[in-house]
mmCIF file of C-alpha atoms in Angstrom:
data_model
loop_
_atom_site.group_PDB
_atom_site.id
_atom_site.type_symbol
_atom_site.label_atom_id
_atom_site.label_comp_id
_atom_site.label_asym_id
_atom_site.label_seq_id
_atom_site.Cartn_x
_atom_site.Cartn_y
_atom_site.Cartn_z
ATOM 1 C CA UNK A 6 0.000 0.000 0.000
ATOM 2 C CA UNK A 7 2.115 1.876 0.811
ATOM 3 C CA UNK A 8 4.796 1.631 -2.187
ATOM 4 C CA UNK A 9 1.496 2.649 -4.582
ATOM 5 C CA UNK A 10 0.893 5.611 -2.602
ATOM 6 C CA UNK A 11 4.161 6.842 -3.003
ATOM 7 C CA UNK A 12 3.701 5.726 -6.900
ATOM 8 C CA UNK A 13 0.716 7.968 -6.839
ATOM 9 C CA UNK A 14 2.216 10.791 -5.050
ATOM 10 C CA UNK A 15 5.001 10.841 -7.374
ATOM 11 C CA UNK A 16 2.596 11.235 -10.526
ATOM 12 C CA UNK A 17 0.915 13.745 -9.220
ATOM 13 C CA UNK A 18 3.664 15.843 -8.577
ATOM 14 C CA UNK A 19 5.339 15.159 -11.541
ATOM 15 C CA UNK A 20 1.720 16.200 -13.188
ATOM 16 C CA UNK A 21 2.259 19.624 -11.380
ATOM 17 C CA UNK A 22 6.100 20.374 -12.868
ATOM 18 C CA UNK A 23 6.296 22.625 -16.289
ATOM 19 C CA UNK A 24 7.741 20.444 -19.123
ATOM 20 C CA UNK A 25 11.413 19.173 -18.783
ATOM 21 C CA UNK A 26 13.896 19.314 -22.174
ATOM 22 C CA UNK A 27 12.763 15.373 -22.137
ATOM 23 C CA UNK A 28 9.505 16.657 -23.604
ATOM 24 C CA UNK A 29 10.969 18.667 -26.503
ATOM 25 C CA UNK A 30 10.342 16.994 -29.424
ATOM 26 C CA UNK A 31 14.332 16.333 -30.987
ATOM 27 C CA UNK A 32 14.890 17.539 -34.753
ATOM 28 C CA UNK A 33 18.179 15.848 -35.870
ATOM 29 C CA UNK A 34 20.157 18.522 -38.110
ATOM 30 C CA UNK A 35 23.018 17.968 -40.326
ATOM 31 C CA UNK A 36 25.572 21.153 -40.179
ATOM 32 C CA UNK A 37 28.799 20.995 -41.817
ATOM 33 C CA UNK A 38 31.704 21.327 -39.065
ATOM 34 C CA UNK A 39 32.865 24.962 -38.523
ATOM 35 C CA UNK A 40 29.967 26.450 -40.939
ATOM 36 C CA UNK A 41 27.916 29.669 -40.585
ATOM 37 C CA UNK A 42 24.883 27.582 -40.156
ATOM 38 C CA UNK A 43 26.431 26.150 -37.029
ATOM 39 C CA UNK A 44 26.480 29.890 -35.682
ATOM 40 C CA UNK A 45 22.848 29.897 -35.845
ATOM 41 C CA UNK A 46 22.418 26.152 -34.231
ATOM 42 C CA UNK A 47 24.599 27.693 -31.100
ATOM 43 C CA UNK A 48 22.730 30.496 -30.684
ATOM 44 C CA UNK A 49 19.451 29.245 -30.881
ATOM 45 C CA UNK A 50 20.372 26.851 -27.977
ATOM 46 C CA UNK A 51 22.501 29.508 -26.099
ATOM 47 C CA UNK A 52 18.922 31.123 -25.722
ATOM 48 C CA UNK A 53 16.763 28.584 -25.445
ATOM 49 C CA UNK A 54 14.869 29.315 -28.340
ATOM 50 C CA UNK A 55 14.036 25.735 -28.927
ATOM 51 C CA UNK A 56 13.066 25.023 -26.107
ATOM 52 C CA UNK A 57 10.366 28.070 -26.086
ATOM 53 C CA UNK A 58 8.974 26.198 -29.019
ATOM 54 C CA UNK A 59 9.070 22.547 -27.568
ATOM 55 C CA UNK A 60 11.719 21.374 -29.652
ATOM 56 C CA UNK A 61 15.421 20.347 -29.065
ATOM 57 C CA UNK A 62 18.067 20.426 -31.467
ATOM 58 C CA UNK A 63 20.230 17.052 -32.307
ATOM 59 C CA UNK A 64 23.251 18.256 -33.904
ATOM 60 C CA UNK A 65 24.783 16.355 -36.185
ATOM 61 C CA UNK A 66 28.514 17.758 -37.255
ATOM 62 C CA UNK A 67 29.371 16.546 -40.855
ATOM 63 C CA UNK A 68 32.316 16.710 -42.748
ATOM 64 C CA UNK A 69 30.768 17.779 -46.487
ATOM 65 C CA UNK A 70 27.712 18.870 -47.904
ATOM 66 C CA UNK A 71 27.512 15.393 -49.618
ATOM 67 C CA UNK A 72 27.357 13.852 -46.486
ATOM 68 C CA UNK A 73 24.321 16.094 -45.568
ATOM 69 C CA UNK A 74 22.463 15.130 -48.664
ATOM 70 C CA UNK A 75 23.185 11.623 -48.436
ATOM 71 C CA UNK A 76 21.629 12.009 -44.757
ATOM 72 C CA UNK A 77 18.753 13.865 -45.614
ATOM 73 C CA UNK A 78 18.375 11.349 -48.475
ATOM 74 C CA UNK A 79 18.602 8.239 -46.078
ATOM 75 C CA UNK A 80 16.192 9.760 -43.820
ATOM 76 C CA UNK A 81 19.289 9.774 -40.957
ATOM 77 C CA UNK A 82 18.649 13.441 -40.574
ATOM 78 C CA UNK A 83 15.533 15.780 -40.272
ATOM 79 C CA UNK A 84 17.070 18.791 -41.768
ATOM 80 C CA UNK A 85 20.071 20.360 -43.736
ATOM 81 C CA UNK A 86 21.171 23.629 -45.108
ATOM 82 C CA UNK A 87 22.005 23.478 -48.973
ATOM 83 C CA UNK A 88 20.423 25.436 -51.587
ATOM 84 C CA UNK A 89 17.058 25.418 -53.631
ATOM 85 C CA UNK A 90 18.847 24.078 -57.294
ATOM 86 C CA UNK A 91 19.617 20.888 -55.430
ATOM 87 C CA UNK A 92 16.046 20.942 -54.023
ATOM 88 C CA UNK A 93 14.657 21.865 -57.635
ATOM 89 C CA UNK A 94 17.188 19.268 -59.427
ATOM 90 C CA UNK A 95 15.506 16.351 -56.679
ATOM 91 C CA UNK A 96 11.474 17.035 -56.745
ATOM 92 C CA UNK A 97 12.063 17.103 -60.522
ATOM 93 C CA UNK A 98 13.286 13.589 -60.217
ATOM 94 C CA UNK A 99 10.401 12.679 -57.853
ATOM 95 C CA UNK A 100 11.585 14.157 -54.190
ATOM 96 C CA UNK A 101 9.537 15.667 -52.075
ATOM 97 C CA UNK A 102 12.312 18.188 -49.958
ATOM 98 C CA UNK A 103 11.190 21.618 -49.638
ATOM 99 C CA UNK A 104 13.613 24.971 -48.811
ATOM 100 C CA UNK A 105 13.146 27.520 -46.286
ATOM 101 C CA UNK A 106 15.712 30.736 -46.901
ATOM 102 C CA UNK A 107 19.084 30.856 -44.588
ATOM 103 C CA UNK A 108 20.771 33.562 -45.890
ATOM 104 C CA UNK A 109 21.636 36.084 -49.374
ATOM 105 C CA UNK A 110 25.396 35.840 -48.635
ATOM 106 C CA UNK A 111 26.674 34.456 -51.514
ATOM 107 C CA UNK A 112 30.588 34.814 -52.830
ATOM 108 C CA UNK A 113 32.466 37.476 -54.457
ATOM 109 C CA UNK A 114 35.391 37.685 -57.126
ATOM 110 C CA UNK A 115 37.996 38.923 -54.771
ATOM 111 C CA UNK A 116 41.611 40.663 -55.726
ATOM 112 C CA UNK A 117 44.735 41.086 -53.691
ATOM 113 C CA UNK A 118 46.309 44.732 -52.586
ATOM 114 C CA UNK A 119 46.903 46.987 -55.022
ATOM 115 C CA UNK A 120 45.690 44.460 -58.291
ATOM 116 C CA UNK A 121 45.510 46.324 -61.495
ATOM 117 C CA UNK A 122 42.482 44.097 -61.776
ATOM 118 C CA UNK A 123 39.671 46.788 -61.668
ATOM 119 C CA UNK A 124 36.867 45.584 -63.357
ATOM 120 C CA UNK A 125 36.232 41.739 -65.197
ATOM 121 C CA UNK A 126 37.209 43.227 -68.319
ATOM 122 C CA UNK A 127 41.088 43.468 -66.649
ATOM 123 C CA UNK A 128 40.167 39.542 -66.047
ATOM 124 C CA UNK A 129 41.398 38.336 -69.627
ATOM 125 C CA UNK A 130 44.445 36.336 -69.876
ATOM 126 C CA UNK A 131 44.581 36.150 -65.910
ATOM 127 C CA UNK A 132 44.223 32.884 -63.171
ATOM 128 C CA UNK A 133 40.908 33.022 -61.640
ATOM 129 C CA UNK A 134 40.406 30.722 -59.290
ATOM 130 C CA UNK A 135 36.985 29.714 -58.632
ATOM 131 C CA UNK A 136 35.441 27.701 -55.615
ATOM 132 C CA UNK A 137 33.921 24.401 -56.252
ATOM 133 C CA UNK A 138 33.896 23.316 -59.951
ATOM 134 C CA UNK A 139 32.910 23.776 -63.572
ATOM 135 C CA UNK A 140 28.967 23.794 -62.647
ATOM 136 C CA UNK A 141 29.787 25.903 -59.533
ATOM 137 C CA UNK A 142 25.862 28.358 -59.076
ATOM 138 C CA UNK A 143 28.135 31.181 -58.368
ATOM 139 C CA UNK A 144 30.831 30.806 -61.190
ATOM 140 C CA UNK A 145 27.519 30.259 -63.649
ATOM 141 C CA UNK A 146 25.989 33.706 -62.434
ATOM 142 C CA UNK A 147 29.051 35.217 -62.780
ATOM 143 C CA UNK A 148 29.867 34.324 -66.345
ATOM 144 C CA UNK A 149 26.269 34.968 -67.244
ATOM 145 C CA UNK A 150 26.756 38.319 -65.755
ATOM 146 C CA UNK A 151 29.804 38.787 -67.741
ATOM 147 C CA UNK A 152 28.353 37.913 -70.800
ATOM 148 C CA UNK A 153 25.662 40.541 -70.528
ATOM 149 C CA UNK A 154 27.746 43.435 -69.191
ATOM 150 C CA UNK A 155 31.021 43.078 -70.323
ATOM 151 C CA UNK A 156 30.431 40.745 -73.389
ATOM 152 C CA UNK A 157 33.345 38.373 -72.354
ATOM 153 C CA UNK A 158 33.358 35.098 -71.971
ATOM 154 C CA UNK A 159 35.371 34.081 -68.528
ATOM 155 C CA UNK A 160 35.432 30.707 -69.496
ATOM 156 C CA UNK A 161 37.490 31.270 -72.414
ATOM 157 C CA UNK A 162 38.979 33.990 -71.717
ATOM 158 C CA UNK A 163 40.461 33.277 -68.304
ATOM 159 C CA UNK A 164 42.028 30.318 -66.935
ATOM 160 C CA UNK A 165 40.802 28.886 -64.438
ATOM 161 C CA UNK A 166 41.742 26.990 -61.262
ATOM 162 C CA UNK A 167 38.815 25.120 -59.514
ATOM 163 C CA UNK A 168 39.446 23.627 -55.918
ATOM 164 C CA UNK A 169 38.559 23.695 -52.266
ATOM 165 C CA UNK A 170 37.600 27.590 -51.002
ATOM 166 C CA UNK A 171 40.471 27.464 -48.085
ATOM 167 C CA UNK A 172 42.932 26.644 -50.715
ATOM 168 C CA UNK A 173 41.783 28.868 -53.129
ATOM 169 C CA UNK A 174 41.880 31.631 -50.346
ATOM 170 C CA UNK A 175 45.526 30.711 -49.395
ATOM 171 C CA UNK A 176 46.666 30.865 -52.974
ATOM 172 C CA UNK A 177 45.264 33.894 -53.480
ATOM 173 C CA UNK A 178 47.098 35.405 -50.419
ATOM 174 C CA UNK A 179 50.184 34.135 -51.505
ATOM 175 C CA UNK A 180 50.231 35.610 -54.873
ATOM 176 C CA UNK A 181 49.530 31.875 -57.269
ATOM 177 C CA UNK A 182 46.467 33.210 -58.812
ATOM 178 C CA UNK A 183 45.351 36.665 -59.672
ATOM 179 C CA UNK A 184 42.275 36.899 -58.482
ATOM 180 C CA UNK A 185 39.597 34.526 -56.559
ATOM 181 C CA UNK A 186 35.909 33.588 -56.528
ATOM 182 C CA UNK A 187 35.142 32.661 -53.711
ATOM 183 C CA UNK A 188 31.837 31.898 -50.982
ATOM 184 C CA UNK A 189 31.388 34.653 -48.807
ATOM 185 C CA UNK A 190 32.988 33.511 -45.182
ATOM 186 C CA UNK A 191 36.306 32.943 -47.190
ATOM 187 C CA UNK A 192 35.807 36.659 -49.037
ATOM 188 C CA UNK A 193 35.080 38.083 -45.823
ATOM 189 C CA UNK A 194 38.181 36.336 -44.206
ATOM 190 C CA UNK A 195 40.683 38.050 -47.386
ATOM 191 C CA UNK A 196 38.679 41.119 -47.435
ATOM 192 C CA UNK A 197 40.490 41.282 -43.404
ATOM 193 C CA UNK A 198 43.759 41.136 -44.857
ATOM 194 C CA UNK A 199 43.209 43.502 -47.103
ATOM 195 C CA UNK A 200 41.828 42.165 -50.688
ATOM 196 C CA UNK A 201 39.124 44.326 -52.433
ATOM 197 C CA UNK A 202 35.844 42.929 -53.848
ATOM 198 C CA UNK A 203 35.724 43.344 -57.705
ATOM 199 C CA UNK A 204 31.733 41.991 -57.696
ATOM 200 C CA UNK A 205 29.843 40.335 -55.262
ATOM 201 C CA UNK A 206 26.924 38.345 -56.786
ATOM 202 C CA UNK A 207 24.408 40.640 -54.565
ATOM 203 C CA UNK A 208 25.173 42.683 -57.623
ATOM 204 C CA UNK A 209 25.147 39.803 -60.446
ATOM 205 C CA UNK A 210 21.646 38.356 -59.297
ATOM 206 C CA UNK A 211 20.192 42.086 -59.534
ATOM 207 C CA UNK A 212 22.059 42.376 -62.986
ATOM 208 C CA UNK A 213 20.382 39.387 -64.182
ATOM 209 C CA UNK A 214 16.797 40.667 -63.146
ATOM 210 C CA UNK A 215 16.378 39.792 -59.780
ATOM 211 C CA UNK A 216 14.394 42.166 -57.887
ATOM 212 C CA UNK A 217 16.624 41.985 -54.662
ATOM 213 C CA UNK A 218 18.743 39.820 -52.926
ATOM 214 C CA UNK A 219 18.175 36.181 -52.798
ATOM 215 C CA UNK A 220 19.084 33.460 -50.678
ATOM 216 C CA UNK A 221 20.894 30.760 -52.432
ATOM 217 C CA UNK A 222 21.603 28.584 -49.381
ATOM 218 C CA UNK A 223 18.957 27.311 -47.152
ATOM 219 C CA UNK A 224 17.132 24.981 -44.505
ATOM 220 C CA UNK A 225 15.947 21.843 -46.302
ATOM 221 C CA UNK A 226 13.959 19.057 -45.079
ATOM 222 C CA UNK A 227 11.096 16.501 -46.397
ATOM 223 C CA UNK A 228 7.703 18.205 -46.861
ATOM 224 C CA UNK A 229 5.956 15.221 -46.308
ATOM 225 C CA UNK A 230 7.731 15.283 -42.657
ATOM 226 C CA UNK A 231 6.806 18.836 -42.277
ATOM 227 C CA UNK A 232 3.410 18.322 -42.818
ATOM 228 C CA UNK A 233 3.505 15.209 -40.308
ATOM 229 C CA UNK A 234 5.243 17.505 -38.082
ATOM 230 C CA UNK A 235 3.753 21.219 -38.207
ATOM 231 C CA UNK A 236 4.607 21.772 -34.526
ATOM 232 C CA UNK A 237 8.654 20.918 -34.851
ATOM 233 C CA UNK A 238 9.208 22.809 -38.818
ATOM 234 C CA UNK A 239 7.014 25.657 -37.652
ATOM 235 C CA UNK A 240 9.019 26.082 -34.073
ATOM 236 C CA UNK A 241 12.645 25.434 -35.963
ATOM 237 C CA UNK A 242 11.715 28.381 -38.376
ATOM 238 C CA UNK A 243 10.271 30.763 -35.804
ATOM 239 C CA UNK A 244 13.684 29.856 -33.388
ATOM 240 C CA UNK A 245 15.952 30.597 -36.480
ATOM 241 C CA UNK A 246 13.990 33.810 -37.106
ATOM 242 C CA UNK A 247 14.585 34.825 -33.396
ATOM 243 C CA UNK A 248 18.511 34.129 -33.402
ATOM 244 C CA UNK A 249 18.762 35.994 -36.627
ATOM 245 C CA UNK A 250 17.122 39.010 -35.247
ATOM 246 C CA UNK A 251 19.512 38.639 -31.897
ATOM 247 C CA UNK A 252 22.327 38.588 -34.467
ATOM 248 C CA UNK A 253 21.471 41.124 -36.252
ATOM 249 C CA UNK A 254 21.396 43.695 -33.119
ATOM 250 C CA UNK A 255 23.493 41.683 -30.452
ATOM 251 C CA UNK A 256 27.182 42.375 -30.152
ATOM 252 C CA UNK A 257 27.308 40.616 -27.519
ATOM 253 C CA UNK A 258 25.596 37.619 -28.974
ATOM 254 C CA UNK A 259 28.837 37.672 -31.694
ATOM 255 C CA UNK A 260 31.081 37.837 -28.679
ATOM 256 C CA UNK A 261 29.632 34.748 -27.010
ATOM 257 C CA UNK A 262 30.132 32.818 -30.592
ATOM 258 C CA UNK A 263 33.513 34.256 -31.354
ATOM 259 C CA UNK A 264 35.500 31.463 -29.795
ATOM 260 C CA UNK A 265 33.290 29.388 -32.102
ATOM 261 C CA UNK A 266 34.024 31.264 -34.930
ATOM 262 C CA UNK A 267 37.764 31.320 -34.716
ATOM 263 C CA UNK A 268 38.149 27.419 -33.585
ATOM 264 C CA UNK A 269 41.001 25.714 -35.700
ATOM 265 C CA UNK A 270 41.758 29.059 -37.750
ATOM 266 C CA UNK A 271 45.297 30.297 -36.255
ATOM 267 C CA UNK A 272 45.065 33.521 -38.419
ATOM 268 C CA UNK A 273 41.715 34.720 -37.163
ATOM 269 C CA UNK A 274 41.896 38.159 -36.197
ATOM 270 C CA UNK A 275 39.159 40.726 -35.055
ATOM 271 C CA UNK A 276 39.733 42.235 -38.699
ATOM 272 C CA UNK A 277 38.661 38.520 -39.798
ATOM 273 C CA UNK A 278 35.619 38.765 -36.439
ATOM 274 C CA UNK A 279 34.115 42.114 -37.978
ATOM 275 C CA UNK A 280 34.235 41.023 -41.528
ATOM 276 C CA UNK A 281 32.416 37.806 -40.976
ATOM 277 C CA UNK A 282 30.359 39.424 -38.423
ATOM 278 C CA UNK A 283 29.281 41.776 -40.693
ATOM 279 C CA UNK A 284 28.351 39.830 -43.678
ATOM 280 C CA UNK A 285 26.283 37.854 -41.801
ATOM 281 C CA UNK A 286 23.992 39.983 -40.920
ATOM 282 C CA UNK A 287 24.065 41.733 -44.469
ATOM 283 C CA UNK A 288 22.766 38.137 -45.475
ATOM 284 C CA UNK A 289 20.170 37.776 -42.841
ATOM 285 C CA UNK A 290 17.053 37.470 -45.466
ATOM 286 C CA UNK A 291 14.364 40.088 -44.994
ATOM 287 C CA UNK A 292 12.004 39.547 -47.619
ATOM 288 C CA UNK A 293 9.127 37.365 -48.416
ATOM 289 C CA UNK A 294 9.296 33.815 -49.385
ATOM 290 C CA UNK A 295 7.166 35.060 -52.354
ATOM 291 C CA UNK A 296 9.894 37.111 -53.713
ATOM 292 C CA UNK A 297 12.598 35.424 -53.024
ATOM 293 C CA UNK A 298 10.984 32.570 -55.331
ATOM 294 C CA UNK A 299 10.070 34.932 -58.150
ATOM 295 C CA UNK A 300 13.481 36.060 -58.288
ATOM 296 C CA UNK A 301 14.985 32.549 -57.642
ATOM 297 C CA UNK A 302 12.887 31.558 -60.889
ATOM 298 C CA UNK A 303 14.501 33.970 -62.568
ATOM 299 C CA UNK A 304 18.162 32.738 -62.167
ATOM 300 C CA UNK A 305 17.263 29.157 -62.521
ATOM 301 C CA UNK A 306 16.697 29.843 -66.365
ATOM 302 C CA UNK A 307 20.499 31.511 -66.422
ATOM 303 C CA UNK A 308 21.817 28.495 -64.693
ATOM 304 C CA UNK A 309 20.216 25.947 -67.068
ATOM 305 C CA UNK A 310 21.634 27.338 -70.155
ATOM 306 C CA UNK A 311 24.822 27.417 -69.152
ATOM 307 C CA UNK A 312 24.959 24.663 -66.418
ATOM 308 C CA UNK A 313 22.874 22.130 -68.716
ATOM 309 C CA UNK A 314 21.184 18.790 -67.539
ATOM 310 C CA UNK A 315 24.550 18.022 -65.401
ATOM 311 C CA UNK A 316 23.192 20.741 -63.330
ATOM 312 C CA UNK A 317 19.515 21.042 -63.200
ATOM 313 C CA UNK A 318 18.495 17.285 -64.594
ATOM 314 C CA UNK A 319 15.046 17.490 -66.893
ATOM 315 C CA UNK A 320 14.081 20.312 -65.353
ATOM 316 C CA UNK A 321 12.715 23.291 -67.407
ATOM 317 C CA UNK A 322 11.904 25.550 -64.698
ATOM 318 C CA UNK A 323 12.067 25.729 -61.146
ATOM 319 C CA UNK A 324 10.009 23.005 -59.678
ATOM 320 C CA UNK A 325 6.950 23.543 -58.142
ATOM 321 C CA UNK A 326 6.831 23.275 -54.423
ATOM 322 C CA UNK A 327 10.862 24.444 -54.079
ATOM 323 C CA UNK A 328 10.006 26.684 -51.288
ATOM 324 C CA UNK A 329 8.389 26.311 -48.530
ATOM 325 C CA UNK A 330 5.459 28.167 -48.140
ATOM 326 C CA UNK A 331 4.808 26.994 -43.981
ATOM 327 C CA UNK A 332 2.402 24.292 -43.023
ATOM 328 C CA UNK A 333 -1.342 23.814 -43.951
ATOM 329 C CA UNK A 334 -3.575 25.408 -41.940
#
């Protein structure tokens, strides 16, 4: 009798306690080790704003993007961050993964001090290194933009070096190639040590008709799971939404993640702090999801005639469904 009393006693008071982080429903997230989208993850569980929303974050650090997919893919992971042409390029084949925006900072063609290279025209007959490879979003939007305004062809009339952004970066500071394209943590980290932007591809995507600045990279996840699961998607969204706007007007938020930031990077200097710092927030997105996929449509068409099938698969237009729109009410 006594042992169910105390059985009794102890459900009752444990029906009287507010909810524990055991009741958080856990959303398993795939971040690439060291990336900007790991900044986010921190901060949103710095401030507990997962658990305001009755979720919990499972992190899981990854070594390469392909190793996010391939999660996502698998079903290992809930969520990734990669970018709505890979989303496009999948429901086109039959997938059902939906994007919601991260962020507009994209990459910019960067020079060293005091480079006679002053506009892309001063590009021909020079070593442009260029992050990722041949079907690189960024490279594509560049030469499209290069086509249009300066009527040269950078793929023909530059040589290019494709590789791995740190390298690139390093080469670039050490004088092996003229000039760099590069994705925007790695610009901001040269622009610290004094290299000069020649574009950024804010300025390309407007160029090419967007109507403002669009996020390239973002949160990805199954729509059929978000559906399933309006409770977890909506509270991840509206806790990423709450760190951004703390990082957007928080100093002291950056100071908390600098340690973070500057983990296995022995030249990282508050030059290099600032510049990321403030790119970051330049990307934070502030427009509708409405826009951002008009404009998103727009650039798609530019990457499939020059990226091709290798890039986009049978698709003919941005896929329906792409972006997410939020949960059914």
């Amino acid at each position: 009798m006594r042992i169910r009393l105390l059985a009794l006693l102890c459900i009752a008071l444990a029906s009287c306690l507010p909810a524990h982080a055991e009741d958080a429903t856990p959303i398993k997230i795939g971040v690439l080790k060291f990336g900007t989208v790991s900044w986010v993850m921190d901060t949103i569980q710095a401030n507990g704003f997962d658990k305001a929303e009755g979720i919990s974050l499972d992190i899981v650090p990854l070594a390469s993007t392909q190793a996010t997919a391939v999660g996502l893919q698998g079903g290992s992971l809930d969520l990734v961050a990669t970018d709505w042409l890979w989303v496009s390029r999948e429901r086109t084949s039959g997938g059902d993964f939906t994007f919601a925006p991260f962020t507009t900072a994209l990459g910019a063609i960067m020079v060293p001090p005091e480079s006679p290279i002053k506009t892309l025209a001063d590009l021909k007959g020079k070593t442009l290194g260029v992050a990722g490879g041949p079907l690189d979003k960024s490279w594509l939007l560049i030469v499209a933009y290069a086509l249009r305004t300066a009527n040269i062809d950078l793929r023909t009339e530059t040589t290019q070096e494709f590789g791995a952004p740190p390298l690139l970066a390093e080469r670039a500071k050490q004088g092996q190639i003229d000039a760099v394209l590069n994705f925007w943590p790695y610009a901001a980290r040269l622009e610290a040590v004094g290299f000069t932007q020649l574009i950024g591809l804010e300025d390309v995507v407007r160029e090419l008709g967007a109507k403002g600045e669009v996020s390239m990279v973002g949160y990805v996840f199954n729509e059929d799971w978000a559906q399933r699961n309006p409770k977890v998607i909506d509270g991840f969204v509206r806790a990423a939404a709450k760190a951004n706007e703390l990082l957007a007007t928080s100093d002291a938020e950056w100071e908390r993640l600098k340690p973070i930031m500057s983990a296995n990077d022995p030249s990282f200097t508050d030059a290099t702090f600032e510049a990321l710092r403030r790119r970051f927030r330049e990307g934070i997105p502030e427009r509708s999801v409405e826009s951002e996929e008009a404009d998103a449509k727009i650039l798609y068409q530019f990457l499939r005639e020059l990226g091709g099938p290798k890039l986009v698969g049978s698709g003919t237009e941005l896929a329906p469904g792409t972006f997410w729109h939020g949960t059914e009410k």
